[in-house]
PDB file of C-alpha atoms in Angstrom:
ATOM      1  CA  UNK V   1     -41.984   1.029  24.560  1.00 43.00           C
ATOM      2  CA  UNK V   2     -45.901   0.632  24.494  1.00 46.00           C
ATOM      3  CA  UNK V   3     -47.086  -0.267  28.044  1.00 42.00           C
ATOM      4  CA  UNK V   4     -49.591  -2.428  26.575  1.00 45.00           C
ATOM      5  CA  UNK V   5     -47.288  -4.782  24.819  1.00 53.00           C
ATOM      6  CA  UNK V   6     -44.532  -5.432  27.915  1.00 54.00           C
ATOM      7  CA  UNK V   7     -45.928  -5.154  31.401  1.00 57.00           C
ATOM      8  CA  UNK V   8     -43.860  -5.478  34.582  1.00 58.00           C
ATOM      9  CA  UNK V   9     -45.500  -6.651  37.839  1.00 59.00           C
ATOM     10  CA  UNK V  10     -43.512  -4.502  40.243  1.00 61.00           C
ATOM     11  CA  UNK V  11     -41.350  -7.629  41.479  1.00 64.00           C
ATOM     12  CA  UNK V  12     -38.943  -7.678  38.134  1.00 66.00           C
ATOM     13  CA  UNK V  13     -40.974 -10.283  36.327  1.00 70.00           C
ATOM     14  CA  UNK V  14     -42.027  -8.910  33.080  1.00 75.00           C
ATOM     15  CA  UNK V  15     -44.239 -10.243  30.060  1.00 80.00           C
ATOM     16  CA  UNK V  16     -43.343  -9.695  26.160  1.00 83.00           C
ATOM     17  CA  UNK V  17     -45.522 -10.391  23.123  1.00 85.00           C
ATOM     18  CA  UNK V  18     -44.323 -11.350  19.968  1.00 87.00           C
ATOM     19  CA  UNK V  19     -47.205 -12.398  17.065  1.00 89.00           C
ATOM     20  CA  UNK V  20     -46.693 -14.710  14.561  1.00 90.00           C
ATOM     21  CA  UNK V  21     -49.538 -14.413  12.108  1.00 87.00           C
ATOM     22  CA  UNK V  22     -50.015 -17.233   8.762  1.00 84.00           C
ATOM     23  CA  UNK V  23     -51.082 -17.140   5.662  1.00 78.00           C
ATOM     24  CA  UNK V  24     -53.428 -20.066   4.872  1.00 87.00           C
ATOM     25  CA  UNK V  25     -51.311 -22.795   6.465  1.00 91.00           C
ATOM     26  CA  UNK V  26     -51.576 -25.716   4.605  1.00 91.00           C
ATOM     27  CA  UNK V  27     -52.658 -29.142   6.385  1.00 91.00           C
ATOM     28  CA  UNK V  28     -54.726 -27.080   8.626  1.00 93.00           C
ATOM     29  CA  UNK V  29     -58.865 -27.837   8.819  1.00 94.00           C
ATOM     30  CA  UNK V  30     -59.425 -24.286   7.925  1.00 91.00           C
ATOM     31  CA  UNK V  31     -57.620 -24.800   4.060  1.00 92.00           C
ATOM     32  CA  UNK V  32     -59.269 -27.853   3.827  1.00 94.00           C
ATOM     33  CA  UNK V  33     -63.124 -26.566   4.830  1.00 95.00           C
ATOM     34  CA  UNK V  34     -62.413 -23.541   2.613  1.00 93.00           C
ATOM     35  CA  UNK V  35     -61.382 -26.004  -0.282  1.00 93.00           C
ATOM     36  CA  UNK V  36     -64.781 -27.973  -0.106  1.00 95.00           C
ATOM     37  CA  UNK V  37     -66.461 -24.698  -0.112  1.00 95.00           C
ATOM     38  CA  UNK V  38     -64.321 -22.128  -2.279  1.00 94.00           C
ATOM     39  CA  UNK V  39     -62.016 -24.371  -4.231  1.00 93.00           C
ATOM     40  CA  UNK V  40     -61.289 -21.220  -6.617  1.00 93.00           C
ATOM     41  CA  UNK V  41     -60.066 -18.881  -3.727  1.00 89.00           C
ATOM     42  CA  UNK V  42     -57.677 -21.515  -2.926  1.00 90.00           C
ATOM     43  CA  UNK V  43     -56.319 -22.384  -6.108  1.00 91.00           C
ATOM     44  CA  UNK V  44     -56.159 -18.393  -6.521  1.00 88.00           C
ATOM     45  CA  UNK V  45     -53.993 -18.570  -3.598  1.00 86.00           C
ATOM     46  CA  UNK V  46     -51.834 -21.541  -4.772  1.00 87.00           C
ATOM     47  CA  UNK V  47     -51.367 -19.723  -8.097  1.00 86.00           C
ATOM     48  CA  UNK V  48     -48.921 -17.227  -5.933  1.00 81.00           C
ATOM     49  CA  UNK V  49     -46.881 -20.060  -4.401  1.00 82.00           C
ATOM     50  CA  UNK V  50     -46.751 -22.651  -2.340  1.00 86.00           C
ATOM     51  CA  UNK V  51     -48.939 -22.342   0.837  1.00 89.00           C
ATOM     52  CA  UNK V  52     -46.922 -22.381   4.738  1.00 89.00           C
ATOM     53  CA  UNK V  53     -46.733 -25.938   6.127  1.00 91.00           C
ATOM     54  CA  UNK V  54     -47.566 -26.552   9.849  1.00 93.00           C
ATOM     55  CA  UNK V  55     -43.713 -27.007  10.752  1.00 92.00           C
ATOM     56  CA  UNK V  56     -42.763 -23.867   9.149  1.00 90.00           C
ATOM     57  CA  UNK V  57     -45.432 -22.484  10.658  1.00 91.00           C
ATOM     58  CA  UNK V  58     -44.349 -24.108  14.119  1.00 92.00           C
ATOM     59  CA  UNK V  59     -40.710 -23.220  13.744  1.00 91.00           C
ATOM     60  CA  UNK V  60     -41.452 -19.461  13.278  1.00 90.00           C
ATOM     61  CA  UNK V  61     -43.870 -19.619  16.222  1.00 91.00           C
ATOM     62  CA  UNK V  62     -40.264 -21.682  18.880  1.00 91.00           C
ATOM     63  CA  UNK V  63     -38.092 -18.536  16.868  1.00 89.00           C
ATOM     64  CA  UNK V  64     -40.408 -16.110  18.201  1.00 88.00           C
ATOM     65  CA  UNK V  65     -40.152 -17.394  21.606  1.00 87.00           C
ATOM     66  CA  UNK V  66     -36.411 -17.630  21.838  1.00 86.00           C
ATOM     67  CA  UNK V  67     -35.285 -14.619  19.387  1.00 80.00           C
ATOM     68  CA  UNK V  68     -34.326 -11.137  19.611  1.00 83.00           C
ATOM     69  CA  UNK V  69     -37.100  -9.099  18.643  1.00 82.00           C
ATOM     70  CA  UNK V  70     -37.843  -6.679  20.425  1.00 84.00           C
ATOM     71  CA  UNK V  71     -41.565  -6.814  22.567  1.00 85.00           C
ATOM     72  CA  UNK V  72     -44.320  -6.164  20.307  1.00 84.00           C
ATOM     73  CA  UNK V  73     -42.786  -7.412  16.681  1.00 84.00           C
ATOM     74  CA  UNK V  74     -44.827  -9.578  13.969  1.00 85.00           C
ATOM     75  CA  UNK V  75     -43.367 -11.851  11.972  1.00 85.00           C
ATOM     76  CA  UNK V  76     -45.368 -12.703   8.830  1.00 84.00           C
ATOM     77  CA  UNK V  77     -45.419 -16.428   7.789  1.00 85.00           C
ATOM     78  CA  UNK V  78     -46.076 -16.464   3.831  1.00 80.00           C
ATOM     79  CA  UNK V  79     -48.273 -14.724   1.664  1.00 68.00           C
ATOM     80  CA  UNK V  80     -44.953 -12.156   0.399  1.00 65.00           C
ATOM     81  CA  UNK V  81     -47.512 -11.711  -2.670  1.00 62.00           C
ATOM     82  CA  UNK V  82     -50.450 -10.386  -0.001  1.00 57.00           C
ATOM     83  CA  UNK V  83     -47.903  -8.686   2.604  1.00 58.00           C
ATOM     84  CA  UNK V  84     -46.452  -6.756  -0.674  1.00 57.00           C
ATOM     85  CA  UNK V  85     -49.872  -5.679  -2.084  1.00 53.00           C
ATOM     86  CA  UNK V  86     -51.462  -4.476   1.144  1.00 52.00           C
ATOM     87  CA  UNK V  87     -48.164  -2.811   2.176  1.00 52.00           C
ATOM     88  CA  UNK V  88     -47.073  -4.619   5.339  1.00 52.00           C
ATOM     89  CA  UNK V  89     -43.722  -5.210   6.188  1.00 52.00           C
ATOM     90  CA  UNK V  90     -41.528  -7.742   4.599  1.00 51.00           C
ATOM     91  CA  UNK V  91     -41.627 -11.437   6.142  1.00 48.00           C
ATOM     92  CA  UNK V  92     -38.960 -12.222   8.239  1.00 49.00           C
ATOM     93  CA  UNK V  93     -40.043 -16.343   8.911  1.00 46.00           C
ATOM     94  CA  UNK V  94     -41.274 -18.540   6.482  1.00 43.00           C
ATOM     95  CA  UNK V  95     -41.237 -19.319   2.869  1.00 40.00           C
TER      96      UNK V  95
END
């Protein structure tokens, strides 16, 4: 296991890290500020399929906290058509 990722204190406590990175979430300020200034980019994106929501976002971010990956993992909310392209792994939360 990487010591960076899990780190024990010496008294049995221990901290592990699980990401959960988005896509462009929609209902966020960031989709909407890139709208009024790249409308194109995210109707390009739209054109791939639907756009995360905040709760899926939010229920992949409580699953992270409670599941059984193991220290370290990243799940992937949407984008399969970007995660597929660039050659990341497949999502495991989201639509």
């Amino acid at each position: 296991m990487d010591p960076g990722v899990r780190r024990d204190d010496g008294g049995g406590c221990s901290i592990e890290l699980r990401v959960v990175s988005g896509d462009m979430i929609d209902g966020t300020t960031i989709v909407l500020l890139l709208e009024r200034r790249d409308p194109d980019a995210v109707a390009a994106r739209k054109d791939h399929g639907e756009l995360p929501t905040i709760g899926e976002f939010a229920v992949a971010v409580a699953e992270a906290t409670t599941g059984t990956a193991e220290s370290g993992h990243t799940v992937y909310v949407g984008g399969a058509d970007y995660l597929d392209a660039e050659g990341l792994p497949p999502i495991t939360a989201g639509p």
